[in-house]
Short mmCIF file of C-alpha atoms in Angstrom, two decimals:
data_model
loop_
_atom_site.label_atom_id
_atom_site.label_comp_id
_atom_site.label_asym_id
_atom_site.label_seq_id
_atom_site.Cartn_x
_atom_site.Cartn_y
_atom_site.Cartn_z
CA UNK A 783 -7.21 9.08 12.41
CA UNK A 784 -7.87 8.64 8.80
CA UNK A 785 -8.00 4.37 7.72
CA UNK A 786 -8.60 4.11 4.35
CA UNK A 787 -11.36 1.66 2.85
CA UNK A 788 -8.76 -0.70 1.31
CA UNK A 789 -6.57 -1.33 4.67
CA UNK A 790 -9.71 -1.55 6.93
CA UNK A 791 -11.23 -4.44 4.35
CA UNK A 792 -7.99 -5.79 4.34
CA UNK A 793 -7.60 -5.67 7.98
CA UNK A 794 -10.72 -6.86 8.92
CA UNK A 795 -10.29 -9.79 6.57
CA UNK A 796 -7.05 -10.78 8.05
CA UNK A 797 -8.42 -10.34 11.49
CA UNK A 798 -11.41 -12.80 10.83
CA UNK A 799 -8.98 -14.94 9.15
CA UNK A 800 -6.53 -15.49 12.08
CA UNK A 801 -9.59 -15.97 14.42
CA UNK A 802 -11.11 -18.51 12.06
CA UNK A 803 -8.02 -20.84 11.22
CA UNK A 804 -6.30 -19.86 14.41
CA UNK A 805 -6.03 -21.76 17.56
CA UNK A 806 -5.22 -25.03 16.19
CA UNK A 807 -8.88 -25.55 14.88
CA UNK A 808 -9.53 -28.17 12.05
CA UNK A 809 -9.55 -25.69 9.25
CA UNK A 810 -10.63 -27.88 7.15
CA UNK A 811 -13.61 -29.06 9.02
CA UNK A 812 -16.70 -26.81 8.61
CA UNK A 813 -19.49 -25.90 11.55
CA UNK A 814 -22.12 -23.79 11.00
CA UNK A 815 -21.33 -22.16 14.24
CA UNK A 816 -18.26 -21.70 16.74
CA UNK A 817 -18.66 -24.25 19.58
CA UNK A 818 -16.53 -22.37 22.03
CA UNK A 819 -18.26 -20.52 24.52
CA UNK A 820 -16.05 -17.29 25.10
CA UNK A 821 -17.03 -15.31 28.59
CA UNK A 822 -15.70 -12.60 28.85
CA UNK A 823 -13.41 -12.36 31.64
CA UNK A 824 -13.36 -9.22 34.48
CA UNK A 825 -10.09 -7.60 34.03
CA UNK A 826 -10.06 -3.86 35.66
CA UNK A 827 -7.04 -2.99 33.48
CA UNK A 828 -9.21 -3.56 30.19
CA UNK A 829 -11.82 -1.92 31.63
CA UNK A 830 -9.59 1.37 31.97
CA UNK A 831 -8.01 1.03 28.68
CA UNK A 832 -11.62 0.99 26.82
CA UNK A 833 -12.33 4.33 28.92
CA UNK A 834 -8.98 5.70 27.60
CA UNK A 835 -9.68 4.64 24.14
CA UNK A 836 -13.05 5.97 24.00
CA UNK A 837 -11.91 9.17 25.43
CA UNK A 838 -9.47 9.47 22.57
CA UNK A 839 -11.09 8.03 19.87
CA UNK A 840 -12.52 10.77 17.28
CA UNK A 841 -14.79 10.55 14.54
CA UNK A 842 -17.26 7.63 16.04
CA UNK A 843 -20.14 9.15 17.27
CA UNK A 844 -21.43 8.64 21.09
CA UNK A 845 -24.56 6.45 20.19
CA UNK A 846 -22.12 4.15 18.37
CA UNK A 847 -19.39 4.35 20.95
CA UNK A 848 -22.33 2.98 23.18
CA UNK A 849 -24.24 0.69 21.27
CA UNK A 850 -20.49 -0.88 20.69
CA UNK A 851 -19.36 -1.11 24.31
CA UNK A 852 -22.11 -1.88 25.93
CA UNK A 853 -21.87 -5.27 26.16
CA UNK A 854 -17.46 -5.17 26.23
CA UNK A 855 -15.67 -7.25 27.83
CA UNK A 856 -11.84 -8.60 27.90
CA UNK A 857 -12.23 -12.65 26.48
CA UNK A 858 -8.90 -14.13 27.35
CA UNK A 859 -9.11 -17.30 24.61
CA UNK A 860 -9.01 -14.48 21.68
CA UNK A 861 -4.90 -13.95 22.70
CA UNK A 862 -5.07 -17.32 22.99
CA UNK A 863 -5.83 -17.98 19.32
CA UNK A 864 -4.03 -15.35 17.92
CA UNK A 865 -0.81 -16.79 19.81
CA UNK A 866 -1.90 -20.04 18.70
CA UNK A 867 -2.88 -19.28 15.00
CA UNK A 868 -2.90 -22.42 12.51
CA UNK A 869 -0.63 -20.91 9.40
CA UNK A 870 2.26 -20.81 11.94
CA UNK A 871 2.11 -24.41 13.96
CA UNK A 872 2.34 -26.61 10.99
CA UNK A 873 4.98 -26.80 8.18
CA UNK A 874 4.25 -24.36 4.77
CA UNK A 875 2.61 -27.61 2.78
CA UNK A 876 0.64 -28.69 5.46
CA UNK A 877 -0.91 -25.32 5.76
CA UNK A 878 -1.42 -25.27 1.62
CA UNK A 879 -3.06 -28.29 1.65
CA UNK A 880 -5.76 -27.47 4.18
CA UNK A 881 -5.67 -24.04 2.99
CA UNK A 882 -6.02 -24.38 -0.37
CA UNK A 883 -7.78 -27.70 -0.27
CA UNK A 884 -9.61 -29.35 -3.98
CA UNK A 885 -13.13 -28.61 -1.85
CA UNK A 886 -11.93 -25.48 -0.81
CA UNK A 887 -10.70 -24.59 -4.73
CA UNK A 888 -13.62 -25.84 -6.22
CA UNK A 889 -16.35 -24.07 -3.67
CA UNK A 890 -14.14 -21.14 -4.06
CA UNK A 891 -15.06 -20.86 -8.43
CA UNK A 892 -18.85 -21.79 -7.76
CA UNK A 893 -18.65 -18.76 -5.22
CA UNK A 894 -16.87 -16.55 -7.34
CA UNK A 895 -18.90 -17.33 -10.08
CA UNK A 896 -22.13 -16.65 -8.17
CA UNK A 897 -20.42 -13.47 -6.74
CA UNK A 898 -18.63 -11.84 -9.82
CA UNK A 899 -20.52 -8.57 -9.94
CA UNK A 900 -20.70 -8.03 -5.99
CA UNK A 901 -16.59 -8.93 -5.95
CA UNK A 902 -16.42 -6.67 -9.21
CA UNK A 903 -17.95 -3.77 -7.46
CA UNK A 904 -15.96 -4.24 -4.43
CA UNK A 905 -13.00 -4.23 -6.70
CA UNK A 906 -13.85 -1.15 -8.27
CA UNK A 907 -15.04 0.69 -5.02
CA UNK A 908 -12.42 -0.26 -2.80
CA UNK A 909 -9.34 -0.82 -5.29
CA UNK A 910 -9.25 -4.69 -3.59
CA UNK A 911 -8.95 -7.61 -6.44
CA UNK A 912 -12.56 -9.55 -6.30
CA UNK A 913 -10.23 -12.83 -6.33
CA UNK A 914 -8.07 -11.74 -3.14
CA UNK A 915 -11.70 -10.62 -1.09
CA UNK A 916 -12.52 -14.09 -2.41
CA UNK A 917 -9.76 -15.84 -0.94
CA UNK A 918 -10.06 -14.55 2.34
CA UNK A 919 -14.11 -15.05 2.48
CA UNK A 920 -13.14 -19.08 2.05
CA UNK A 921 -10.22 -18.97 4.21
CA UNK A 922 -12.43 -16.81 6.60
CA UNK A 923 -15.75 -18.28 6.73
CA UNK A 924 -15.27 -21.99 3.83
CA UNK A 925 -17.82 -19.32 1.62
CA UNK A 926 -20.25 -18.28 4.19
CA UNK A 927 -20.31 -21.55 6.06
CA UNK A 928 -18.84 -21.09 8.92
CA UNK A 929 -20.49 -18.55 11.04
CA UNK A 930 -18.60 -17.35 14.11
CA UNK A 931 -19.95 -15.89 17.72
CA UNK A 932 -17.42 -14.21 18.98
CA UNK A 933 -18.09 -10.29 19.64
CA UNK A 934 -15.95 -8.64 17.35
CA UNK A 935 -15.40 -5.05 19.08
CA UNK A 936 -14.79 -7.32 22.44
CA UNK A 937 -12.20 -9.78 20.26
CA UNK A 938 -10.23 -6.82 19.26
CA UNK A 939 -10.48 -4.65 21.75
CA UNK A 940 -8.82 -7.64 23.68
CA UNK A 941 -6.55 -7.79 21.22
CA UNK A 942 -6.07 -3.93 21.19
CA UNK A 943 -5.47 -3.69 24.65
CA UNK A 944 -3.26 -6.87 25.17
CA UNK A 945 -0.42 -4.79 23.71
CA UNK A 946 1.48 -7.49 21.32
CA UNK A 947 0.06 -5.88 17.95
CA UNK A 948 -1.76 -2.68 20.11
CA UNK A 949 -1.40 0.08 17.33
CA UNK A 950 -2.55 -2.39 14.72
CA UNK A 951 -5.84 -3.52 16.60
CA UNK A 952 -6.74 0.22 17.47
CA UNK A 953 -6.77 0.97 13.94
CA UNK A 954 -8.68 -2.26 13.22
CA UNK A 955 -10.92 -1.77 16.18
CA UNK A 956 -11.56 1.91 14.60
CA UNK A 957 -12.54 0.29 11.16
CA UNK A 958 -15.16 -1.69 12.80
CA UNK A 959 -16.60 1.26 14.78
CA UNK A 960 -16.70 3.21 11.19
CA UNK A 961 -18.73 -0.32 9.83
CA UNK A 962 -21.16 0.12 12.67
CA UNK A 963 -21.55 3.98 12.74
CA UNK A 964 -22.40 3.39 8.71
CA UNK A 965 -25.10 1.06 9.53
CA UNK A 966 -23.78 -1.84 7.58
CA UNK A 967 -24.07 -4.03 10.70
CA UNK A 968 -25.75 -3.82 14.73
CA UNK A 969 -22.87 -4.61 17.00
CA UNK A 970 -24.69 -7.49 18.38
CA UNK A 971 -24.72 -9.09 15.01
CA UNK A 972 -20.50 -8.02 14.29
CA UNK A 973 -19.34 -11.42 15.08
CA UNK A 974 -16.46 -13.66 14.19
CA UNK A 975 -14.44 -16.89 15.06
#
């Protein structure tokens, strides 16, 4: 299964996002960390569908595979917050206002200003505007200031395997195998909210 590097940064940008701003959350309130604690949850069914997947899943190698699903599990509050996601429980300008906020605007230039050549390069590289992979760091993380601690291969495999948007979250859930098998990140440190 080929994903190319523009869908899997877009992906995995609108995946953090809807974690992030989902749920109801005060979007516009900003923690350094989640405050959730989300335990995974023992669900035989998941367990056989992340034998299935990584039985048919080519092109991540097995130390990867591993070091990815060791630690697995099905977390039952990440369907929650997609079902649940902020953008679509309040009204269009409601959303824009939180969303696109004066402190949010403003912090978004200063970052983009301190981050032109690293957003240039990812423009270049990945064909992605530097001011769209801007927009979705703030919306994702307020800039890098929000942090998140929710396993990422165990939030989407949930996802995945939940079945509403399955086909998408495979693909996704590929894309973050390919980040790890790259080295770019250990899968204990692949987190999200």
């Amino acid at each position: 299964m080929q994903v190319s590097k523009r869908t899997t940064l877009i992906g995995l940008g609108a995946l953090f996002l809807s974690g992030c701003v989902g749920g109801g959350g005060r979007m516009g309130a900003v923690s350094a960390r989640t405050t959730t604690q989300y335990t995974p949850a023992p669900n035989a069914g998941f367990d056989a569908w992340v034998a299935g997947f990584r039985a048919r899943t080519k092109g991540i190698n097995d130390s990867t595979m591993n070091a990815a699903f060791r630690n697995v599990g099905f977390i039952p509050e990440v369907i929650e917050r997609d079902r649940n996601q902020t953008e679509f429980k309040r009204s269009l300008q409601d959303y824009l206002a939180i969303a696109a906020s004066d402190e949010r605007v403003s912090k978004g230039r200063a970052a983009y200003g301190r981050q032109r050549a690293t957003l240039d390069a990812i423009e270049r590289r990945y064909g992605v505007e530097g001011n769209v992979v801007a927009a979705v760091w703030g919306l994702e993380s307020f800039f890098g200031e929000r942090r998140g601690d929710i396993p990422v291969i165990s939030a989407v495999a949930t996802l995945a395997y939940e079945g509403r948007r399955g086909a998408f979250f495979e693909k996704q859930l590929i894309a973050a195998l390919k980040i790890l098998q790259n080295g770019d990140v250990t899968a204990d440190r692949m987190t999200g909210c």
